[in-house]
Amino acid sequence: MTTLTADAATPDAGDPADSPLVRAARGLAVPHTPVWFMRQAGRSLPEYLEVRDGVPMLEACRTPDLVVEITLQPVRRHGVDAAIFFSDIVVPLAAVGVDLDIVPGTGPVVAQPFRTRADLDRLPALAPDAVEDVAESTRRLVAGLGGTPLIGFAGAPFTLASYLVEGGPSRHHEHTKALMHGDPELWHDLCARLAQVSGTFLRIQAEAGASAVQLFDSWAGALSRADYRAFVQPHSAAALSAVADLGIPRIHFGVGTGELLTDMGAAGADVVGVDFRVSLADAAARLGPSYAVQGNLDPALLFAPWDVIEAEVARILAEGRAARGHVFNLGHGVLPATDPAVLTRVTELVHRLTEHPA
Ligand code: CP3
């Protein structure tokens, strides 16, 4: 197994810009289908629990030594084809001064929900020097990872707005939708600010050397297509456009977004993330030849017997061939109780089933 250290004197050779992940995102030939897992860094790994012991989540995200170590853990253990920057979608909101916490077992909780125009005063623009540590962690990671690409990420305006307006995780997003329809002008002003925060957070990571970025619009699947187009897509497009000139692949993902795939692609993505509800063959047919796809093994199936997982992986790889390019991933994040040995085995299986002789 490849061993990586944060300050590796001889990191893996190779150019991350020519890695299987970046090539698949561009629809180019690959030596094997690249694989990484959303939430690959986190509670499924004992080495993560060990270094996080006693350190609050937001503090861990702002401590470069921890960010570098936690980001590298799943790359070392599983041999995945990409690292994802260890942080959280609410880190840039906390950095501009929003009073929030990440509560274990719950998620982000905002002290005072955003509901009125006066609340916009609590959401100033993100200046790069407010997250200088993020640039530093990124640079150190890029140096340590060598040929393995680092994926930078941000939360999309709608998903961020949902946390701000609801005050925390929400099943129905009722306050968010009430604001969207009840005061569209305030909604658009809020999302324009969030697009600036999100786009700046992506750009900081990209300029510091990330090889790709992913915009997480995790909860966009709660919207009708008409609402997505009118109230959300322009702001996600603005966030993604913040890195357009850098030429790195842009991945756009949401849960339950089968009806929104083409609109999410058109927001400015090269790769559209697909959850487990839609087959990759259907996703590719909807998206057409301009987009690669990412996904989409159901994370719950990692708890099934191995022969079930093996058949699912083979099916997903076969369906992914219909797309311009395929990045293997889960349909959503790794569940905390997942046996990490299964993730390593899935990584090896994807590689073995797709390896081309040189
Ligand atoms: O490995 C990776 O994917 C990189 C790190 C990462 C985290 N959060 C770390 C994290 C990424 C990319 C995110 C994004 C994120 N955060 C999203 C979008 C992705 C998705 O899952 O849809 C969302 C919606 C959030 C908000 C959030 N933060 C939630 C829902 C939670 C989980 C709450 C819980 O305890 O179950 C968090 C906390 C969080 N972010 C954890 C991690 C590893 C768990 C914190 C812990 O270890 O206690």
Short mmCIF file of C-alpha atoms in Angstrom, two decimals, residues 113-326:
data_model
loop_
_atom_site.label_atom_id
_atom_site.label_comp_id
_atom_site.label_asym_id
_atom_site.label_seq_id
_atom_site.Cartn_x
_atom_site.Cartn_y
_atom_site.Cartn_z
CA PRO A 113 -32.06 31.96 12.13
CA PHE A 114 -32.03 34.32 9.12
CA ARG A 115 -35.58 35.49 8.31
CA THR A 116 -35.56 39.27 7.65
CA ARG A 117 -33.70 41.85 5.61
CA ALA A 118 -31.92 43.06 8.74
CA ASP A 119 -30.41 39.57 9.05
CA LEU A 120 -28.38 40.18 5.89
CA ASP A 121 -26.16 42.47 7.97
CA ARG A 122 -24.92 39.31 9.68
CA LEU A 123 -23.64 37.94 6.39
CA PRO A 124 -20.76 40.07 5.12
CA ALA A 125 -18.61 39.04 2.14
CA LEU A 126 -15.94 36.38 2.65
CA ALA A 127 -12.46 37.88 2.35
CA PRO A 128 -9.68 35.39 1.55
CA ASP A 129 -7.63 36.47 4.56
CA ALA A 130 -10.45 35.32 6.89
CA VAL A 131 -9.62 31.72 5.89
CA GLU A 132 -5.86 31.98 5.35
CA ASP A 133 -5.56 28.63 7.19
CA VAL A 134 -7.65 26.97 4.44
CA ALA A 135 -5.15 28.12 1.80
CA GLU A 136 -2.27 26.92 4.00
CA SER A 137 -3.84 23.49 4.58
CA THR A 138 -4.53 23.16 0.85
CA ARG A 139 -0.93 24.00 -0.11
CA ARG A 140 0.45 21.50 2.40
CA LEU A 141 -1.94 18.82 1.18
CA VAL A 142 -1.13 19.39 -2.48
CA ALA A 143 2.59 19.06 -1.66
CA GLY A 144 2.00 15.84 0.34
CA LEU A 145 -0.37 14.22 -2.15
CA GLY A 146 1.92 14.36 -5.19
CA GLY A 147 0.05 12.81 -8.11
CA THR A 148 -3.19 12.24 -6.16
CA PRO A 149 -5.63 15.09 -6.84
CA LEU A 150 -7.20 17.13 -4.05
CA ILE A 151 -10.87 18.05 -4.43
CA GLY A 152 -11.84 21.39 -2.91
CA PHE A 153 -15.48 21.99 -2.06
CA ALA A 154 -18.15 24.39 -0.89
CA GLY A 155 -21.83 24.25 -0.02
CA ALA A 156 -24.15 25.66 -2.67
CA PRO A 157 -26.26 28.75 -1.89
CA PHE A 158 -29.55 26.86 -1.46
CA THR A 159 -28.18 24.27 0.98
CA LEU A 160 -26.37 26.98 2.95
CA ALA A 161 -29.52 29.14 2.94
CA SER A 162 -31.54 26.23 4.28
CA TYR A 163 -29.28 25.95 7.35
CA LEU A 164 -29.35 29.73 7.89
CA VAL A 165 -33.09 30.17 7.46
CA GLU A 166 -34.22 27.02 9.28
CA GLY A 167 -31.58 27.44 11.98
CA GLY A 168 -30.44 23.83 11.57
CA PRO A 169 -31.11 20.61 9.68
CA SER A 170 -34.63 20.46 8.26
CA ARG A 171 -36.86 17.78 6.84
CA HIS A 172 -39.30 20.01 4.96
CA HIS A 173 -37.36 23.27 4.50
CA GLU A 174 -40.60 25.12 5.23
CA HIS A 175 -39.15 28.44 6.42
CA THR A 176 -36.72 28.45 3.50
CA LYS A 177 -39.49 27.88 0.94
CA ALA A 178 -41.74 30.43 2.66
CA LEU A 179 -38.99 33.05 2.37
CA MET A 180 -38.17 32.08 -1.23
CA HIS A 181 -41.78 32.57 -2.35
CA GLY A 182 -42.90 35.17 0.20
CA ASP A 183 -40.06 37.64 -0.33
CA PRO A 184 -38.25 36.71 -3.54
CA GLU A 185 -36.17 39.88 -3.45
CA LEU A 186 -34.78 39.08 -0.01
CA TRP A 187 -34.25 35.45 -1.09
CA HIS A 188 -32.20 36.51 -4.12
CA ASP A 189 -30.18 39.00 -2.06
CA LEU A 190 -29.43 36.31 0.53
CA CYS A 191 -28.41 33.80 -2.14
CA ALA A 192 -26.26 36.35 -3.97
CA ARG A 193 -24.30 36.84 -0.75
CA LEU A 194 -24.04 33.09 -0.27
CA ALA A 195 -22.82 32.66 -3.85
CA GLN A 196 -20.02 35.11 -3.10
CA VAL A 197 -19.07 33.16 0.06
CA SER A 198 -19.29 29.83 -1.71
CA GLY A 199 -17.45 30.95 -4.85
CA THR A 200 -14.67 32.59 -2.83
CA PHE A 201 -14.24 29.43 -0.71
CA LEU A 202 -13.91 27.35 -3.89
CA ARG A 203 -11.47 29.81 -5.42
CA ILE A 204 -9.20 29.89 -2.37
CA GLN A 205 -8.81 26.10 -2.54
CA ALA A 206 -8.40 26.09 -6.32
CA GLU A 207 -5.76 28.83 -6.29
CA ALA A 208 -3.87 26.99 -3.55
CA GLY A 209 -3.65 23.92 -5.81
CA ALA A 210 -6.83 21.82 -5.63
CA SER A 211 -7.19 19.83 -8.88
CA ALA A 212 -11.01 19.86 -8.94
CA VAL A 213 -13.89 21.32 -6.94
CA GLN A 214 -17.25 19.98 -5.86
CA LEU A 215 -20.27 22.14 -5.11
CA PHE A 216 -22.56 20.35 -2.63
CA ASP A 217 -26.22 21.26 -3.03
CA SER A 218 -27.21 18.39 -0.80
CA TRP A 219 -30.81 19.45 -0.18
CA ALA A 220 -31.73 20.83 -3.65
CA GLY A 221 -33.76 17.67 -4.26
CA ALA A 222 -36.43 19.19 -2.00
CA LEU A 223 -37.30 21.63 -4.80
CA SER A 224 -39.49 21.44 -7.89
CA ARG A 225 -37.68 21.94 -11.16
CA ALA A 226 -39.42 25.30 -11.69
CA ASP A 227 -38.32 26.57 -8.27
CA TYR A 228 -34.80 25.23 -8.78
CA ARG A 229 -34.51 27.15 -12.06
CA ALA A 230 -36.03 30.39 -10.79
CA PHE A 231 -34.60 30.60 -7.29
CA VAL A 232 -31.45 28.49 -7.09
CA GLN A 233 -29.67 27.72 -10.34
CA PRO A 234 -28.50 31.31 -11.06
CA HIS A 235 -26.81 31.47 -7.65
CA SER A 236 -25.14 28.07 -7.99
CA ALA A 237 -23.98 29.15 -11.44
CA ALA A 238 -22.47 32.29 -9.89
CA ALA A 239 -20.62 30.19 -7.28
CA LEU A 240 -19.26 27.80 -9.92
CA SER A 241 -18.28 30.68 -12.20
CA ALA A 242 -15.85 31.90 -9.51
CA VAL A 243 -13.43 29.16 -10.63
CA ALA A 244 -14.37 28.97 -14.32
CA ASP A 245 -11.21 30.71 -15.53
CA LEU A 246 -8.95 28.24 -13.66
CA GLY A 247 -9.94 25.40 -15.99
CA ILE A 248 -10.20 22.68 -13.32
CA PRO A 249 -13.13 20.22 -13.36
CA ARG A 250 -16.24 21.26 -11.47
CA ILE A 251 -18.48 18.61 -9.88
CA HIS A 252 -22.05 19.46 -8.83
CA PHE A 253 -23.90 17.11 -6.45
CA GLY A 254 -27.24 16.91 -4.68
CA VAL A 255 -29.43 14.23 -3.09
CA GLY A 256 -32.73 13.28 -4.75
CA THR A 257 -31.95 15.53 -7.70
CA GLY A 258 -32.87 13.14 -10.53
CA GLU A 259 -35.32 15.70 -11.95
CA LEU A 260 -32.71 18.48 -11.72
CA LEU A 261 -29.68 16.79 -13.28
CA THR A 262 -29.65 18.76 -16.52
CA ASP A 263 -30.21 22.07 -14.71
CA MET A 264 -27.40 21.25 -12.28
CA GLY A 265 -25.12 20.45 -15.21
CA ALA A 266 -26.10 23.66 -16.97
CA ALA A 267 -25.18 25.65 -13.85
CA GLY A 268 -21.57 25.20 -14.96
CA ALA A 269 -20.50 21.66 -14.09
CA ASP A 270 -18.28 19.20 -15.93
CA VAL A 271 -19.38 16.30 -13.73
CA VAL A 272 -22.86 15.80 -12.30
CA GLY A 273 -23.15 13.82 -9.08
CA VAL A 274 -25.99 11.29 -9.07
CA ASP A 275 -27.49 9.76 -5.94
CA PHE A 276 -28.54 6.10 -5.74
CA ARG A 277 -32.17 6.74 -6.76
CA VAL A 278 -31.33 7.22 -10.45
CA SER A 279 -29.39 4.74 -12.54
CA LEU A 280 -26.26 6.14 -14.17
CA ALA A 281 -27.59 4.98 -17.55
CA ASP A 282 -30.70 7.15 -17.08
CA ALA A 283 -28.58 10.01 -15.76
CA ALA A 284 -26.30 9.81 -18.81
CA ALA A 285 -29.30 9.73 -21.15
CA ARG A 286 -30.74 12.84 -19.47
CA LEU A 287 -27.43 14.70 -19.41
CA GLY A 288 -26.24 13.88 -22.92
CA PRO A 289 -22.65 13.76 -24.14
CA SER A 290 -21.38 16.98 -22.53
CA TYR A 291 -21.13 15.77 -18.93
CA ALA A 292 -19.35 13.09 -16.95
CA VAL A 293 -21.23 11.49 -14.05
CA GLN A 294 -20.22 10.67 -10.49
CA GLY A 295 -21.78 8.01 -8.29
CA ASN A 296 -23.74 6.14 -7.18
CA LEU A 297 -23.54 3.12 -4.83
CA ASP A 298 -26.15 3.34 -2.05
CA PRO A 299 -24.08 3.89 1.14
CA ALA A 300 -26.51 1.65 3.05
CA LEU A 301 -25.56 -1.27 0.79
CA LEU A 302 -22.05 -1.23 2.25
CA PHE A 303 -23.70 -3.11 5.14
CA ALA A 304 -24.93 -5.92 2.83
CA PRO A 305 -23.06 -9.20 2.16
CA TRP A 306 -20.03 -8.85 -0.10
CA ASP A 307 -21.57 -10.67 -3.09
CA VAL A 308 -24.40 -8.09 -3.12
CA ILE A 309 -21.91 -5.21 -3.06
CA GLU A 310 -19.82 -6.83 -5.78
CA ALA A 311 -22.84 -7.18 -8.09
CA GLU A 312 -23.94 -3.58 -7.41
CA VAL A 313 -20.45 -2.21 -8.16
CA ALA A 314 -20.33 -4.17 -11.43
CA ARG A 315 -23.80 -2.91 -12.41
CA ILE A 316 -22.86 0.72 -11.66
CA LEU A 317 -19.61 0.44 -13.64
CA ALA A 318 -21.52 -1.01 -16.61
CA GLU A 319 -24.14 1.76 -16.44
CA GLY A 320 -21.46 4.42 -16.08
CA ARG A 321 -20.03 3.47 -19.48
CA ALA A 322 -22.99 5.26 -21.07
CA ALA A 323 -21.64 8.62 -19.85
CA ARG A 324 -18.86 10.80 -21.23
CA GLY A 325 -16.83 9.86 -18.16
CA HIS A 326 -17.47 8.11 -14.85
#
